[in-house]
mmCIF file of C-alpha atoms in Angstrom:
data_model
loop_
_atom_site.group_PDB
_atom_site.id
_atom_site.type_symbol
_atom_site.label_atom_id
_atom_site.label_comp_id
_atom_site.label_asym_id
_atom_site.label_seq_id
_atom_site.Cartn_x
_atom_site.Cartn_y
_atom_site.Cartn_z
ATOM 1 C CA UNK A 1 21.279 11.026 30.246
ATOM 2 C CA UNK A 2 20.184 10.651 26.638
ATOM 3 C CA UNK A 3 21.158 7.176 25.408
ATOM 4 C CA UNK A 4 19.446 6.934 22.109
ATOM 5 C CA UNK A 5 17.701 8.968 19.455
ATOM 6 C CA UNK A 6 14.370 7.168 19.703
ATOM 7 C CA UNK A 7 14.059 6.880 23.447
ATOM 8 C CA UNK A 8 15.303 3.301 24.007
ATOM 9 C CA UNK A 9 17.122 3.042 27.307
ATOM 10 C CA UNK A 10 20.331 1.448 26.128
ATOM 11 C CA UNK A 11 21.455 0.598 29.636
ATOM 12 C CA UNK A 12 18.655 -2.042 29.832
ATOM 13 C CA UNK A 13 19.160 -3.390 26.323
ATOM 14 C CA UNK A 14 20.327 -6.961 26.113
ATOM 15 C CA UNK A 15 22.425 -6.205 23.041
ATOM 16 C CA UNK A 16 24.544 -3.583 24.755
ATOM 17 C CA UNK A 17 26.988 -6.060 26.314
ATOM 18 C CA UNK A 18 26.830 -8.772 23.621
ATOM 19 C CA UNK A 19 27.681 -6.277 20.854
ATOM 20 C CA UNK A 20 29.671 -3.703 22.886
ATOM 21 C CA UNK A 21 27.197 -1.106 21.698
ATOM 22 C CA UNK A 22 27.674 2.366 23.121
ATOM 23 C CA UNK A 23 24.199 3.612 22.095
ATOM 24 C CA UNK A 24 23.244 5.252 18.826
ATOM 25 C CA UNK A 25 24.206 8.734 20.098
ATOM 26 C CA UNK A 26 27.816 7.446 20.357
ATOM 27 C CA UNK A 27 28.209 5.375 17.258
ATOM 28 C CA UNK A 28 28.311 6.013 13.474
ATOM 29 C CA UNK A 29 26.827 2.810 12.131
ATOM 30 C CA UNK A 30 24.353 0.699 14.127
ATOM 31 C CA UNK A 31 25.318 -2.871 14.910
ATOM 32 C CA UNK A 32 22.007 -4.101 13.487
ATOM 33 C CA UNK A 33 22.394 -2.836 9.956
ATOM 34 C CA UNK A 34 23.696 -0.172 7.624
ATOM 35 C CA UNK A 35 21.502 2.561 9.053
ATOM 36 C CA UNK A 36 18.625 3.311 11.345
ATOM 37 C CA UNK A 37 15.975 5.685 9.851
ATOM 38 C CA UNK A 38 15.156 7.270 13.245
ATOM 39 C CA UNK A 39 18.882 7.880 14.051
ATOM 40 C CA UNK A 40 19.447 9.275 10.580
ATOM 41 C CA UNK A 41 16.423 11.565 10.847
ATOM 42 C CA UNK A 42 17.491 13.031 14.165
ATOM 43 C CA UNK A 43 21.085 13.520 13.061
ATOM 44 C CA UNK A 44 19.987 15.162 9.817
ATOM 45 C CA UNK A 45 17.833 17.615 11.859
ATOM 46 C CA UNK A 46 20.700 18.019 14.392
ATOM 47 C CA UNK A 47 18.526 16.812 17.255
ATOM 48 C CA UNK A 48 19.723 14.830 20.338
ATOM 49 C CA UNK A 49 16.513 12.775 20.317
ATOM 50 C CA UNK A 50 13.071 12.559 18.743
ATOM 51 C CA UNK A 51 11.455 14.483 21.624
ATOM 52 C CA UNK A 52 13.121 17.659 20.383
ATOM 53 C CA UNK A 53 11.460 17.484 16.947
ATOM 54 C CA UNK A 54 8.484 19.619 16.120
ATOM 55 C CA UNK A 55 6.919 16.618 14.404
ATOM 56 C CA UNK A 56 7.184 14.413 17.541
ATOM 57 C CA UNK A 57 5.809 11.798 17.762
ATOM 58 C CA UNK A 58 5.908 11.208 14.052
ATOM 59 C CA UNK A 59 4.738 8.221 11.973
ATOM 60 C CA UNK A 60 8.250 6.801 11.754
ATOM 61 C CA UNK A 61 8.749 6.747 15.530
ATOM 62 C CA UNK A 62 5.275 5.252 16.064
ATOM 63 C CA UNK A 63 6.096 2.583 13.491
ATOM 64 C CA UNK A 64 9.250 1.639 15.492
ATOM 65 C CA UNK A 65 7.643 1.933 18.942
ATOM 66 C CA UNK A 66 4.677 -0.291 18.057
ATOM 67 C CA UNK A 67 6.438 -2.789 15.710
ATOM 68 C CA UNK A 68 5.152 -6.298 16.497
ATOM 69 C CA UNK A 69 8.642 -7.833 16.686
ATOM 70 C CA UNK A 70 10.893 -5.112 18.002
ATOM 71 C CA UNK A 71 8.515 -2.490 19.409
ATOM 72 C CA UNK A 72 8.042 -1.632 23.091
ATOM 73 C CA UNK A 73 4.422 -0.589 23.137
ATOM 74 C CA UNK A 74 5.336 3.107 23.109
ATOM 75 C CA UNK A 75 7.810 3.137 26.015
ATOM 76 C CA UNK A 76 10.414 4.881 23.924
ATOM 77 C CA UNK A 77 7.944 7.663 23.044
ATOM 78 C CA UNK A 78 7.266 8.184 26.739
ATOM 79 C CA UNK A 79 11.005 8.253 27.406
ATOM 80 C CA UNK A 80 11.479 10.985 24.740
ATOM 81 C CA UNK A 81 8.783 12.996 26.485
ATOM 82 C CA UNK A 82 10.693 12.703 29.757
ATOM 83 C CA UNK A 83 13.944 13.745 28.132
ATOM 84 C CA UNK A 84 12.190 16.723 26.529
ATOM 85 C CA UNK A 85 10.994 17.802 29.984
ATOM 86 C CA UNK A 86 14.559 17.435 31.304
ATOM 87 C CA UNK A 87 13.900 14.321 33.366
#
């Protein structure tokens, strides 16, 4: 089940319960700010997640995945690859 646009597994996110977040595929505005550039990009292109994009993995997704504070070392990119394969 696709939980996010960028590949984050929302079910294992600590913020899910504390903020009642339903995942970015099910909300309009993210709880963490006015907008998320990855979410906005996917929605503008009418994609369920980044793995469906012909530019995947793009610089924007790499920037998020490898961010020193909030990145996950590329796990979200690997998850998008799994979703793309139908896993």
